Amino acid sequence: MALSVSDVERFMVSRPRLEAIAYRLLGSASEAEDAVQETFLRWQAADAGRVRVPEAWLTKVLTNVCLNQLTSARARRETYVGQWLPEPLITGDPMLGPADTAEQRESVSYAVLVLLERLAPNERAVYVLREAFDYPHREIAEILDLTEAASQQILHRAKQHIARGRPRTDIDEAAARRVVDEFLAAATSGRTEPLVRLLTEDAVAVGDGGGKVPARAKAFEGALAVATFLRGLFLPGKAKRSLVGGSPGVYATTANGDPALVAVVDGRVVGVICLEVTAEGIAAVRSQANPDKLGRVTERWAAGGHGEPLLHVF
């Protein structure tokens, strides 16, 4: 069924919110875009004129599309080469969605996106809709075909799972820049001691290469192990330059609201390092190097001005 101009406009008004919901549910910008496109196709096939509340209808369809994707994604991730990490988004990307409250900022942080992978699909959906978008339990129950009491119980269970992770420190952009500067200075010092001082005792380092870029299958655990790994990561090497196509320029930024480093070669982002900061220090260093997960961040990076890199590595 052909959509009228007003029906298309109604969808486009909802599109940014739908993309932000889908990204939080899937942890992947490309999969989120696919889910929103599928939602549009279903909107196109529906009798839009008879839909009383388009926003509610579109949210219900999108959420169920994402739940189906999550079920199949779990099977794919069981055979994923190495560690699977979410797709990072740099500050300013509209897919990050609302960031007015601490709950909204936390729900899209890299650390929480990693924790969300441990939840059952319906737990993840309830958590995202309630914490990030402030949907009342009555509406969540209608979207997921649950009772309101069940929605409340699921949220309680999901928040317990999330709370088992380390409490995140909410820091502003200036503080994030200071963290990145200290981290980069320590990582390029050639010594492990400065890094150890910045890390928590039980810090971890995880990398996602997707089988296309070398990355350790298991996480590095403990401040000394992480510091030793990072010192080696930033050492110059011809093989490293060959792998990424040159000597990357390293920039300070924020990704998913957290301090981050972006490595760029000829305008192409070849890596994003996200730092999880707590009151005790840097608790996790998560590196995304899978080129399949860096397409959107490369597009967004190219669209903005970033000045000169802090340094070139390798």
Short mmCIF file of C-alpha atoms in Angstrom, two decimals:
data_model
loop_
_atom_site.label_atom_id
_atom_site.label_comp_id
_atom_site.label_asym_id
_atom_site.label_seq_id
_atom_site.Cartn_x
_atom_site.Cartn_y
_atom_site.Cartn_z
CA MET A 1 0.00 0.00 0.00
CA ALA A 2 1.39 3.39 -1.03
CA LEU A 3 2.01 5.80 1.82
CA SER A 4 0.80 9.37 1.67
CA VAL A 5 3.25 12.22 2.14
CA SER A 6 1.90 12.78 5.65
CA ASP A 7 2.36 9.09 6.52
CA VAL A 8 6.00 9.24 5.41
CA GLU A 9 6.48 12.42 7.43
CA ARG A 10 4.99 10.74 10.50
CA PHE A 11 7.55 7.96 10.14
CA MET A 12 10.44 10.36 9.59
CA VAL A 13 9.55 12.27 12.75
CA SER A 14 9.85 9.00 14.70
CA ARG A 15 12.96 7.76 12.90
CA PRO A 16 15.65 9.28 15.19
CA ARG A 17 13.97 7.80 18.27
CA LEU A 18 13.54 4.43 16.55
CA GLU A 19 17.21 4.35 15.56
CA ALA A 20 18.30 5.20 19.11
CA ILE A 21 16.10 2.43 20.55
CA ALA A 22 17.34 -0.10 18.00
CA TYR A 23 21.01 0.76 18.64
CA ARG A 24 20.63 0.22 22.38
CA LEU A 25 18.78 -3.04 21.80
CA LEU A 26 21.24 -4.43 19.25
CA GLY A 27 24.59 -2.79 20.05
CA SER A 28 25.14 -2.35 16.33
CA ALA A 29 24.50 0.76 14.24
CA SER A 30 24.27 -1.20 10.99
CA GLU A 31 21.81 -3.70 12.47
CA ALA A 32 19.83 -0.82 13.98
CA GLU A 33 19.53 0.79 10.54
CA ASP A 34 18.32 -2.52 9.10
CA ALA A 35 15.72 -2.85 11.87
CA VAL A 36 14.41 0.67 11.26
CA GLN A 37 14.22 0.01 7.51
CA GLU A 38 12.25 -3.19 8.17
CA THR A 39 9.91 -1.18 10.40
CA PHE A 40 9.36 1.31 7.57
CA LEU A 41 8.52 -1.51 5.16
CA ARG A 42 5.92 -2.81 7.61
CA TRP A 43 4.55 0.72 8.03
CA GLN A 44 4.32 0.92 4.26
CA ALA A 45 2.37 -2.35 4.12
CA ALA A 46 -0.01 -1.35 6.93
CA ASP A 47 -3.16 0.74 6.67
CA ALA A 48 -1.48 3.74 8.27
CA GLY A 49 -4.68 5.76 8.27
CA ARG A 50 -6.22 3.35 10.78
CA VAL A 51 -3.30 3.49 13.22
CA ARG A 52 -4.46 5.67 16.11
CA VAL A 53 -1.03 6.28 17.69
CA PRO A 54 1.73 5.91 15.08
CA GLU A 55 4.56 6.33 17.61
CA ALA A 56 3.27 3.43 19.72
CA TRP A 57 2.66 1.26 16.66
CA LEU A 58 6.13 1.92 15.23
CA THR A 59 7.82 1.32 18.58
CA LYS A 60 6.04 -2.01 19.01
CA VAL A 61 6.97 -3.17 15.51
CA LEU A 62 10.58 -2.02 15.84
CA THR A 63 11.02 -3.65 19.24
CA ASN A 64 9.75 -6.97 17.97
CA VAL A 65 11.96 -6.76 14.88
CA CYS A 66 14.92 -6.17 17.20
CA LEU A 67 13.93 -9.04 19.50
CA ASN A 68 13.92 -11.37 16.49
CA GLN A 69 17.34 -10.05 15.47
CA LEU A 70 18.67 -10.53 18.99
CA THR A 71 17.62 -14.18 18.96
CA SER A 72 19.50 -14.84 15.73
CA ALA A 73 22.40 -12.61 16.78
CA ARG A 74 23.01 -14.74 19.84
CA ALA A 75 23.54 -17.76 17.61
CA ARG A 76 25.91 -15.80 15.35
CA ARG A 77 27.91 -14.46 18.28
CA GLU A 78 28.49 -17.97 19.58
CA THR A 79 30.62 -18.57 16.48
CA TYR A 80 32.12 -15.06 16.39
CA VAL A 81 35.90 -15.01 16.08
CA GLY A 82 37.32 -13.68 19.35
CA GLN A 83 35.59 -11.21 21.64
CA TRP A 84 32.38 -9.51 20.49
CA LEU A 85 32.06 -5.83 21.40
CA PRO A 86 29.35 -3.30 20.48
CA GLU A 87 29.81 -0.82 17.68
CA PRO A 88 31.07 2.48 19.17
CA LEU A 89 29.46 5.82 18.32
CA ILE A 90 31.25 9.13 18.81
CA THR A 91 29.69 12.15 20.49
CA GLY A 92 27.17 13.97 18.34
CA ASP A 93 25.84 10.90 16.59
CA PRO A 94 22.03 11.15 16.75
CA MET A 95 21.78 7.39 17.15
CA LEU A 96 23.06 7.82 20.70
CA GLY A 97 19.64 9.23 21.52
CA PRO A 98 18.66 11.23 24.60
CA ALA A 99 21.33 12.09 27.17
CA ASP A 100 19.47 14.40 29.53
CA THR A 101 19.51 12.13 32.57
CA ALA A 102 22.14 9.95 34.21
CA GLU A 103 20.04 6.87 33.37
CA GLN A 104 19.92 7.80 29.69
CA ARG A 105 23.66 8.42 29.51
CA GLU A 106 24.41 5.20 31.35
CA SER A 107 22.12 3.12 29.11
CA VAL A 108 24.23 3.90 26.05
CA SER A 109 27.66 3.76 27.71
CA TYR A 110 29.99 1.17 26.26
CA ALA A 111 30.24 -0.62 29.61
CA VAL A 112 26.45 -1.00 29.91
CA LEU A 113 26.07 -2.06 26.26
CA VAL A 114 28.52 -4.86 27.03
CA LEU A 115 26.51 -5.83 30.13
CA LEU A 116 23.25 -5.75 28.16
CA GLU A 117 24.60 -8.62 26.06
CA ARG A 118 24.18 -10.85 29.12
CA LEU A 119 20.45 -10.14 29.42
CA ALA A 120 17.64 -12.13 27.87
CA PRO A 121 16.09 -10.23 24.91
CA ASN A 122 12.93 -9.26 26.82
CA GLU A 123 15.03 -8.04 29.79
CA ARG A 124 17.08 -5.89 27.46
CA ALA A 125 13.95 -4.46 25.81
CA VAL A 126 12.28 -3.56 29.10
CA TYR A 127 15.48 -2.00 30.45
CA VAL A 128 16.06 0.11 27.34
CA LEU A 129 12.46 1.30 26.97
CA ARG A 130 12.13 2.19 30.64
CA GLU A 131 15.57 3.52 31.58
CA ALA A 132 16.58 5.22 28.34
CA PHE A 133 13.22 6.37 26.97
CA ASP A 134 11.07 6.59 30.10
CA TYR A 135 8.21 4.51 28.72
CA PRO A 136 5.68 3.71 31.47
CA HIS A 137 5.30 0.03 32.31
CA ARG A 138 1.77 0.11 30.91
CA GLU A 139 3.08 0.97 27.44
CA ILE A 140 6.02 -1.44 27.71
CA ALA A 141 3.55 -4.21 28.59
CA GLU A 142 1.53 -3.41 25.46
CA ILE A 143 4.65 -3.31 23.26
CA LEU A 144 5.93 -6.67 24.53
CA ASP A 145 2.56 -8.36 25.13
CA LEU A 146 3.21 -8.65 28.87
CA THR A 147 1.33 -7.74 31.98
CA GLU A 148 2.34 -4.52 33.68
CA ALA A 149 3.45 -6.48 36.75
CA ALA A 150 5.63 -8.72 34.57
CA SER A 151 7.27 -5.67 33.02
CA GLN A 152 8.11 -4.32 36.46
CA GLN A 153 9.57 -7.65 37.56
CA ILE A 154 11.65 -7.95 34.41
CA LEU A 155 13.05 -4.43 34.90
CA HIS A 156 13.97 -5.26 38.50
CA ARG A 157 15.79 -8.39 37.34
CA ALA A 158 17.56 -6.55 34.51
CA LYS A 159 18.73 -3.75 36.82
CA GLN A 160 20.12 -6.33 39.23
CA HIS A 161 22.19 -7.84 36.41
CA ILE A 162 23.43 -4.38 35.35
CA ALA A 163 24.20 -3.40 38.94
CA ARG A 164 26.58 -6.36 39.26
CA GLY A 165 28.90 -4.50 36.92
CA ARG A 166 31.17 -1.78 38.21
CA PRO A 167 29.54 1.60 39.02
CA ARG A 168 30.32 4.07 36.26
CA THR A 169 31.67 7.56 36.89
CA ASP A 170 29.72 10.21 35.00
CA ILE A 171 32.31 12.76 33.84
CA ASP A 172 32.12 15.87 31.68
CA GLU A 173 33.95 16.45 28.41
CA ALA A 174 36.84 18.34 30.01
CA ALA A 175 37.42 15.57 32.53
CA ALA A 176 37.20 12.98 29.76
CA ARG A 177 39.92 14.82 27.85
CA ARG A 178 42.17 14.83 30.91
CA VAL A 179 41.70 11.08 31.30
CA VAL A 180 42.60 10.51 27.65
CA ASP A 181 45.67 12.75 27.85
CA GLU A 182 46.96 10.96 30.96
CA PHE A 183 46.24 7.57 29.48
CA LEU A 184 47.98 8.36 26.19
CA ALA A 185 51.03 9.81 27.93
CA ALA A 186 51.32 6.69 30.08
CA ALA A 187 50.71 4.28 27.19
CA THR A 188 53.43 5.88 25.03
CA SER A 189 55.97 6.27 27.83
CA GLY A 190 57.44 2.84 27.10
CA ARG A 191 57.00 1.88 30.76
CA THR A 192 54.30 -0.06 32.55
CA GLU A 193 54.40 1.82 35.88
CA PRO A 194 52.56 4.97 34.72
CA LEU A 195 49.80 2.82 33.25
CA VAL A 196 49.48 0.66 36.34
CA ARG A 197 48.92 3.81 38.41
CA LEU A 198 45.98 4.81 36.18
CA LEU A 199 44.33 1.37 36.22
CA THR A 200 42.27 -0.34 38.89
CA GLU A 201 43.79 -3.50 40.35
CA ASP A 202 41.27 -5.70 38.53
CA ALA A 203 41.28 -3.75 35.25
CA VAL A 204 40.56 -5.63 32.01
CA ALA A 205 41.47 -5.04 28.37
CA VAL A 206 39.34 -6.49 25.59
CA GLY A 207 39.70 -6.18 21.82
CA ASP A 208 37.33 -6.98 18.95
CA GLY A 209 38.98 -7.70 15.63
CA GLY A 210 36.18 -9.83 14.21
CA GLY A 211 38.71 -12.23 12.75
CA LYS A 212 39.85 -9.50 10.33
CA VAL A 213 42.31 -7.72 12.63
CA PRO A 214 44.44 -9.62 15.15
CA ALA A 215 42.91 -9.51 18.64
CA ARG A 216 43.41 -11.76 21.64
CA ALA A 217 40.58 -14.24 22.17
CA LYS A 218 40.68 -13.78 25.96
CA ALA A 219 40.68 -10.54 27.93
CA PHE A 220 43.80 -9.33 29.72
CA GLU A 221 43.04 -9.18 33.43
CA GLY A 222 44.76 -7.27 36.21
CA ALA A 223 46.53 -3.90 36.12
CA LEU A 224 49.99 -5.28 35.32
CA ALA A 225 48.78 -7.54 32.51
CA VAL A 226 46.72 -4.74 30.98
CA ALA A 227 49.57 -2.23 31.30
CA THR A 228 52.03 -4.64 29.68
CA PHE A 229 49.63 -5.25 26.79
CA LEU A 230 49.00 -1.53 26.26
CA ARG A 231 52.70 -0.69 26.35
CA GLY A 232 53.25 -3.21 23.54
CA LEU A 233 50.22 -1.99 21.62
CA PHE A 234 51.64 1.52 21.30
CA LEU A 235 55.18 0.48 20.39
CA PRO A 236 56.18 1.26 16.78
CA GLY A 237 56.24 -1.63 14.33
CA LYS A 238 56.38 -2.08 10.58
CA ALA A 239 53.89 -4.96 10.71
CA LYS A 240 51.38 -2.75 12.53
CA ARG A 241 51.71 0.02 9.95
CA SER A 242 51.27 -2.50 7.17
CA LEU A 243 48.16 -3.94 8.82
CA VAL A 244 46.29 -0.63 9.05
CA GLY A 245 47.73 0.98 5.93
CA GLY A 246 49.94 3.61 7.50
CA SER A 247 50.82 5.40 10.71
CA PRO A 248 47.52 6.27 12.47
CA GLY A 249 46.88 9.71 13.85
CA VAL A 250 45.42 9.45 17.36
CA TYR A 251 42.72 11.84 18.52
CA ALA A 252 40.97 12.35 21.84
CA THR A 253 37.18 12.19 21.81
CA THR A 254 34.25 10.65 23.63
CA ALA A 255 32.45 7.55 22.42
CA ASN A 256 29.15 6.46 23.96
CA GLY A 257 29.71 9.15 26.56
CA ASP A 258 33.05 7.71 27.70
CA PRO A 259 36.62 8.97 27.17
CA ALA A 260 38.01 7.47 23.99
CA LEU A 261 40.88 7.46 21.52
CA VAL A 262 40.25 7.32 17.79
CA ALA A 263 42.97 6.09 15.42
CA VAL A 264 42.66 7.44 11.86
CA VAL A 265 44.56 6.62 8.65
CA ASP A 266 43.80 8.76 5.57
CA GLY A 267 40.39 9.71 6.93
CA ARG A 268 39.47 6.12 7.78
CA VAL A 269 38.92 5.18 11.41
CA VAL A 270 40.92 2.01 12.06
CA GLY A 271 40.31 1.72 15.77
CA VAL A 272 38.42 3.16 18.72
CA ILE A 273 39.61 2.62 22.29
CA CYS A 274 36.94 3.24 24.92
CA LEU A 275 37.96 3.79 28.54
CA GLU A 276 35.65 2.83 31.39
CA VAL A 277 36.36 5.23 34.23
CA THR A 278 35.43 4.66 37.86
CA ALA A 279 36.29 6.50 41.06
CA GLU A 280 39.19 4.06 41.56
CA GLY A 281 40.68 4.53 38.08
CA ILE A 282 40.36 3.11 34.58
CA ALA A 283 38.57 -0.20 35.02
CA ALA A 284 38.36 -1.38 31.41
CA VAL A 285 40.01 -0.67 28.07
CA ARG A 286 37.83 -1.88 25.19
CA SER A 287 39.22 -1.66 21.66
CA GLN A 288 37.07 -1.91 18.55
CA ALA A 289 39.16 -2.68 15.46
CA ASN A 290 36.76 -4.78 13.39
CA PRO A 291 36.41 -2.76 10.15
CA ASP A 292 32.81 -3.95 9.79
CA LYS A 293 31.98 -2.02 12.97
CA LEU A 294 33.79 1.19 12.10
CA GLY A 295 31.89 2.31 9.01
CA ARG A 296 29.46 4.67 10.73
CA VAL A 297 32.09 6.19 13.01
CA THR A 298 34.27 6.83 9.94
CA GLU A 299 31.37 8.63 8.22
CA ARG A 300 30.66 10.72 11.30
CA TRP A 301 34.36 11.45 11.78
CA ALA A 302 34.73 12.66 8.20
CA ALA A 303 31.78 15.02 8.64
CA GLY A 304 33.43 16.99 11.47
CA GLY A 305 36.60 18.97 11.98
CA HIS A 306 39.07 17.53 14.48
CA GLY A 307 42.28 19.51 14.08
CA GLU A 308 45.66 17.88 14.32
CA PRO A 309 46.12 14.47 15.98
CA LEU A 310 47.69 14.27 19.41
CA LEU A 311 50.37 12.02 17.93
CA HIS A 312 51.04 9.38 15.29
CA VAL A 313 51.64 5.81 16.44
CA PHE A 314 53.39 2.75 14.99
#
